[in-house]
Structure formats: C-alpha cells, structure tokens
mmCIF file of N, CA and C in Angstrom:
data_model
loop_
_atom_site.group_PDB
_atom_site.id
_atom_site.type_symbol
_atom_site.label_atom_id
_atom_site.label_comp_id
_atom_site.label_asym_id
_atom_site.label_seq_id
_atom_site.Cartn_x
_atom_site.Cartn_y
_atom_site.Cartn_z
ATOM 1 N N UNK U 1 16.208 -6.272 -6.692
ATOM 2 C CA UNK U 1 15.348 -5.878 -5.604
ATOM 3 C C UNK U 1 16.217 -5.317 -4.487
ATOM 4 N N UNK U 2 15.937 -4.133 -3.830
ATOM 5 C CA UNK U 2 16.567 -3.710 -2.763
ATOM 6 C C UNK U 2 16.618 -4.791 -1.168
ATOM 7 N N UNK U 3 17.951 -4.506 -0.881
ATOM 8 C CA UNK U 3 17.999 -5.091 0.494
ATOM 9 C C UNK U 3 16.241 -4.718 1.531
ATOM 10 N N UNK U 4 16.301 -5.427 2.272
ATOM 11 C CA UNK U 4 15.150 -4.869 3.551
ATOM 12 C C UNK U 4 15.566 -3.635 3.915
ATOM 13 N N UNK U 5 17.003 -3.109 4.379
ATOM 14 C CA UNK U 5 17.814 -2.349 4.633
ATOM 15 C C UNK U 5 17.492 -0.988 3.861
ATOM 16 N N UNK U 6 17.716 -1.104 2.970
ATOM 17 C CA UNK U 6 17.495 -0.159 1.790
ATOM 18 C C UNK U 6 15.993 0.242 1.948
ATOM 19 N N UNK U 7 15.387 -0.607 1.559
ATOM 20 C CA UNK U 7 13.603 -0.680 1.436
ATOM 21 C C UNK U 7 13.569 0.607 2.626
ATOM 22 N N UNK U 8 13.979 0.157 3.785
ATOM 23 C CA UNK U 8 13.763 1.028 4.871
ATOM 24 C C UNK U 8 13.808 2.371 5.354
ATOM 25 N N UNK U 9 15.561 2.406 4.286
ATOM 26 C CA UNK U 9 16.122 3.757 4.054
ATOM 27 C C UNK U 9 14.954 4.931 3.049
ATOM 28 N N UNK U 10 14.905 3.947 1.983
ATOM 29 C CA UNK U 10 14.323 4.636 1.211
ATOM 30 C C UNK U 10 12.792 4.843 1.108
ATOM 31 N N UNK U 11 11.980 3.915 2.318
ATOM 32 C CA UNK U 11 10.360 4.302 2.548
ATOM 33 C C UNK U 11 10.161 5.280 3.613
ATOM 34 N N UNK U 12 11.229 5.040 4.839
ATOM 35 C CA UNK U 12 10.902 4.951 6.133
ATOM 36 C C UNK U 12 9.902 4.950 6.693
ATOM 37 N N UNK U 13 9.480 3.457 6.557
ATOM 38 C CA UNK U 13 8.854 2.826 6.507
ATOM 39 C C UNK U 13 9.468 1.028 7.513
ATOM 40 N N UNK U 14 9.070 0.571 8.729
ATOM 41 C CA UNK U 14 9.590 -0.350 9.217
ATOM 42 C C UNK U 14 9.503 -1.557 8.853
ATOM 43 N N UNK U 15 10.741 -2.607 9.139
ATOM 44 C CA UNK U 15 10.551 -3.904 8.248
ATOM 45 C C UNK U 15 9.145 -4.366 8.714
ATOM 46 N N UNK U 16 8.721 -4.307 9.675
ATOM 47 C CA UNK U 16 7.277 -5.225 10.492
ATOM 48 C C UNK U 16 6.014 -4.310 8.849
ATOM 49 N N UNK U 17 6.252 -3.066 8.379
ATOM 50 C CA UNK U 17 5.269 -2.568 7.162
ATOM 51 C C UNK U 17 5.872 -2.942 5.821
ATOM 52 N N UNK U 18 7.115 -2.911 5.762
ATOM 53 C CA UNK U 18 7.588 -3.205 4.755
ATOM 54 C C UNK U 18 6.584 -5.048 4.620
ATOM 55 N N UNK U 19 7.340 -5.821 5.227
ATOM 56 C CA UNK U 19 6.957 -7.284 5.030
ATOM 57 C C UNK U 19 5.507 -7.462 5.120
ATOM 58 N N UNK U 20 4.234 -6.515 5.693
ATOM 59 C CA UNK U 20 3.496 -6.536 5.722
ATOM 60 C C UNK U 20 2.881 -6.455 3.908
ATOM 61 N N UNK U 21 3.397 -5.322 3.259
ATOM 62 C CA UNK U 21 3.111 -4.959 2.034
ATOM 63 C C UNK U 21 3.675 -5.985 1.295
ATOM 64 N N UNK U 22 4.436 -6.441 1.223
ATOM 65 C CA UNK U 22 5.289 -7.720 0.276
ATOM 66 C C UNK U 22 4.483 -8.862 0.513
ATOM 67 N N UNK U 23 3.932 -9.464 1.653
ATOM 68 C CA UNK U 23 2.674 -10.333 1.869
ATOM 69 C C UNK U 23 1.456 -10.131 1.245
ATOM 70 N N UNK U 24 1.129 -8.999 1.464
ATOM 71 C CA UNK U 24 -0.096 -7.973 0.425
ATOM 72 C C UNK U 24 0.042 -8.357 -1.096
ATOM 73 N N UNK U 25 1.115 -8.159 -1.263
ATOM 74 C CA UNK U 25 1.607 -8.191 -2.666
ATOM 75 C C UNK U 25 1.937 -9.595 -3.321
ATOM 76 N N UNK U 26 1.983 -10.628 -2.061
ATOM 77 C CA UNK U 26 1.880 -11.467 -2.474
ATOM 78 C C UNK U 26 0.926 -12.284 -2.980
ATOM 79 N N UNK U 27 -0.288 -12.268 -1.800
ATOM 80 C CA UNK U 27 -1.154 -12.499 -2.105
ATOM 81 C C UNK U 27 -2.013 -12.043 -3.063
ATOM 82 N N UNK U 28 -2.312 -11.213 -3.232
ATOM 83 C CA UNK U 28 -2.247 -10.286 -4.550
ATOM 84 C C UNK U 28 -1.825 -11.282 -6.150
ATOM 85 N N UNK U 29 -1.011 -12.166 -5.940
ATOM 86 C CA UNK U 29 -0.600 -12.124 -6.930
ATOM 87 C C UNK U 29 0.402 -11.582 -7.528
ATOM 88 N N UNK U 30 0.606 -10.988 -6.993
ATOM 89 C CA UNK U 30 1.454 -9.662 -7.762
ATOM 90 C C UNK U 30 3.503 -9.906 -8.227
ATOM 91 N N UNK U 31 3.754 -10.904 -6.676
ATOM 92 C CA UNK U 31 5.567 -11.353 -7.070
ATOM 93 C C UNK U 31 5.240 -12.694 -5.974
ATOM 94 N N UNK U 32 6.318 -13.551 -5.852
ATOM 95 C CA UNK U 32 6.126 -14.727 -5.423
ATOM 96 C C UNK U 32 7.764 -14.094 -4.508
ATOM 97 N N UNK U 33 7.532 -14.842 -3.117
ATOM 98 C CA UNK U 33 8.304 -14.991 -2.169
ATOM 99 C C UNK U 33 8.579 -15.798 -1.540
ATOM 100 N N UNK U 34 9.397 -17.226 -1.990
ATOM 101 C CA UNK U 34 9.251 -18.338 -1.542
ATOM 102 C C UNK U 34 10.026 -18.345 -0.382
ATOM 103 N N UNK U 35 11.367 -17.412 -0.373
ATOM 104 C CA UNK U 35 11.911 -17.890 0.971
ATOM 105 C C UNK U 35 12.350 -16.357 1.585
ATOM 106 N N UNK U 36 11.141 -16.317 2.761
ATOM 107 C CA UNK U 36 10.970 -15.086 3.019
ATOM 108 C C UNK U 36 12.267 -14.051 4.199
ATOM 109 N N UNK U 37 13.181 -14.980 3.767
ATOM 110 C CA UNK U 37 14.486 -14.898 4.663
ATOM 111 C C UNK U 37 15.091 -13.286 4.204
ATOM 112 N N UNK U 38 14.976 -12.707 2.830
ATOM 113 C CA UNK U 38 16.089 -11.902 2.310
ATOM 114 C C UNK U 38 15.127 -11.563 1.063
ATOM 115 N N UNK U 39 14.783 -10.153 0.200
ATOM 116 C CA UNK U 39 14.442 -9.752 -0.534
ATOM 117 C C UNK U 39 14.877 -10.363 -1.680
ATOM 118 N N UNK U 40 15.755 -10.774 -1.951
ATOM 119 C CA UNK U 40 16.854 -11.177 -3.362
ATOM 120 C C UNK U 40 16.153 -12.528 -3.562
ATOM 121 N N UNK U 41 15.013 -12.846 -3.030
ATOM 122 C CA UNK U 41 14.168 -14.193 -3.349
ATOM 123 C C UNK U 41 12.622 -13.693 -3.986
ATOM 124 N N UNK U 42 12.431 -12.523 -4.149
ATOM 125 C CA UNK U 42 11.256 -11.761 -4.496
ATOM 126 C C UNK U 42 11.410 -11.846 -5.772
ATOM 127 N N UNK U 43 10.245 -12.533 -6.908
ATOM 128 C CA UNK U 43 9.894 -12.733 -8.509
ATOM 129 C C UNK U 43 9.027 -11.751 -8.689
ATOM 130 N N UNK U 44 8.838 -10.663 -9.411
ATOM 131 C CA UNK U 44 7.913 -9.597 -9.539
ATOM 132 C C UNK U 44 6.968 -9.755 -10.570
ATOM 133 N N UNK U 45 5.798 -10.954 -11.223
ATOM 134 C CA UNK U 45 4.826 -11.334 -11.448
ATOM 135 C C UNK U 45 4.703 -10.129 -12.512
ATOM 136 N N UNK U 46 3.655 -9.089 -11.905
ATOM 137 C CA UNK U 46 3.049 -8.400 -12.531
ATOM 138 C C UNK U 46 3.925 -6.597 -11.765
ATOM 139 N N UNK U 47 4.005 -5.357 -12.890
ATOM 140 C CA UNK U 47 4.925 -4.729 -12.309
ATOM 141 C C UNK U 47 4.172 -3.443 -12.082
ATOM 142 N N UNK U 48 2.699 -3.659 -12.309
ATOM 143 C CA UNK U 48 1.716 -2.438 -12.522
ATOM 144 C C UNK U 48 0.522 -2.771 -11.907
ATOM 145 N N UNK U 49 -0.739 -2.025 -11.636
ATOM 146 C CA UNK U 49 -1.775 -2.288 -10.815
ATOM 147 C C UNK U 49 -2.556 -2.969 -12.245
ATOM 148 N N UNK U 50 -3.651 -3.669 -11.726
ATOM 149 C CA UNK U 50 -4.427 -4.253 -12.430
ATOM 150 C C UNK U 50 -5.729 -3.281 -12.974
ATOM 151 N N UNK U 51 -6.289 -3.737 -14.108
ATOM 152 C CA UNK U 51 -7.314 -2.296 -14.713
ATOM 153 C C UNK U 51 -6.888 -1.373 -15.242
ATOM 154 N N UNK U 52 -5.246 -0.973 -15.038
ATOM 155 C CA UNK U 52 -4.901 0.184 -15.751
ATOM 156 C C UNK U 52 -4.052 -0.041 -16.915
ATOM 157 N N UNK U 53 -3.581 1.118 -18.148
ATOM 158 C CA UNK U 53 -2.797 0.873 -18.838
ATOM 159 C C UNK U 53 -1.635 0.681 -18.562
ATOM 160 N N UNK U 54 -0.900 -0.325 -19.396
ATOM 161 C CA UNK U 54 0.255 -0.435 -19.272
ATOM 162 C C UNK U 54 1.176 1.169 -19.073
ATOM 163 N N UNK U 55 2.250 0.668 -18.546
ATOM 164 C CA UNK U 55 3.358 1.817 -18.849
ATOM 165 C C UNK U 55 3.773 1.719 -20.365
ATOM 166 N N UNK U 56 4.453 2.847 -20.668
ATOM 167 C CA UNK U 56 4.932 3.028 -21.989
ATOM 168 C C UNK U 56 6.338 2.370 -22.352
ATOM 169 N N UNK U 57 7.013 1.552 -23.095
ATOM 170 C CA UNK U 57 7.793 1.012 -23.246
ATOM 171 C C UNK U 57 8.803 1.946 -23.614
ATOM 172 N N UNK U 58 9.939 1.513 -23.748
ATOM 173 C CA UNK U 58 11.027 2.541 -23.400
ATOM 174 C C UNK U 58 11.019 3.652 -25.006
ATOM 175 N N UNK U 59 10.527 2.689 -25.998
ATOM 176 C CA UNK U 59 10.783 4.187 -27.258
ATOM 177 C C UNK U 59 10.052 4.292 -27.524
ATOM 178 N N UNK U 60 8.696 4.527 -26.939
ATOM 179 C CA UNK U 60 6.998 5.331 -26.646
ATOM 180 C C UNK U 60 7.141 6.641 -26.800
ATOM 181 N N UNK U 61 7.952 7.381 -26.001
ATOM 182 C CA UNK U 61 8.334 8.649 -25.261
ATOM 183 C C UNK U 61 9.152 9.221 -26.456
ATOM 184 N N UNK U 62 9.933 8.828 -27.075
ATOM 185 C CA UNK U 62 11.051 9.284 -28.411
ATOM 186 C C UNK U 62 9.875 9.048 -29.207
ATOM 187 N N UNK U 63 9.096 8.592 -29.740
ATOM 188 C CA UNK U 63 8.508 8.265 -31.287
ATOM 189 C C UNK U 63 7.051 9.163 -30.730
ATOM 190 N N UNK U 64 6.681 9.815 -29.738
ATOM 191 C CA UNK U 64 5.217 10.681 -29.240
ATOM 192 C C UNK U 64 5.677 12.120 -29.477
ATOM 193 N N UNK U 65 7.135 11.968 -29.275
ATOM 194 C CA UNK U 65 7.865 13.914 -29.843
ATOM 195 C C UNK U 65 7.795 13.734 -31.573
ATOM 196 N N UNK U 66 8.607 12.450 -31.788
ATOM 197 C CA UNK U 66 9.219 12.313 -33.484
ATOM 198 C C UNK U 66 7.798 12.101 -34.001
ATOM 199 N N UNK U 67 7.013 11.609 -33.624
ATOM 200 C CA UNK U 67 5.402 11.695 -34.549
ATOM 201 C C UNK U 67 4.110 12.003 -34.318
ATOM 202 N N UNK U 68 4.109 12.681 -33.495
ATOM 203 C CA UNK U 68 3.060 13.270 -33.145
ATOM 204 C C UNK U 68 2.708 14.822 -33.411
#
C-alpha cells in the first residue's frame, strides 16, 4: 500500500479526502484499518466493486489471443 505521502502525490488529492475515502472504504467493507496511524496497516478485503465481474486473472489475456 502506498505511503499517505504518495497517495497524495499520485491523487492530488488531500490527506483530510484521502482518509475520508479509506473510511468509506472501510465501512464499506471493502479493507480493514485497525490502526489508522500509517497506510502499511490497510488489509484490502475485497479488490473490486461489488455486482460486477471479476477482473481477469493474469493468463485470461494470453489464452483470449491463443484461443479464441
């Protein structure tokens, strides 16, 4: 999981929205954040929205050229 730091760099997006969405997400269900001190404590539950298909596993994409 990226630093807060990072998160920031790479949304720009502020920690006060960042931590807002990770609460979201918690509640949600979605990753567990027990000690909300530092990102590197974030469990990521579920890694996709709910209702939709999964993503494709990594040799989906090689075997949809080789057999299709």
């Amino acid at each position: 999981m990226p630093t807060m730091n990072e998160l920031e760099i790479k949304t720009g997006r502020s920690v006060t929205d960042i931590k807002a969405g990770l609460l979201a997400l918690e509640k949600g269900n979605y990753i567990t954040w027990e000690d909300k001190t530092d990102t590197r404590h974030i469990v990521i539950i579920e890694g996709w929205e709910r209702g939709r298909s999964r993503p494709m596993s990594p040799g989906d994409a090689n075997r949809y050229f080789t057999e299709y």
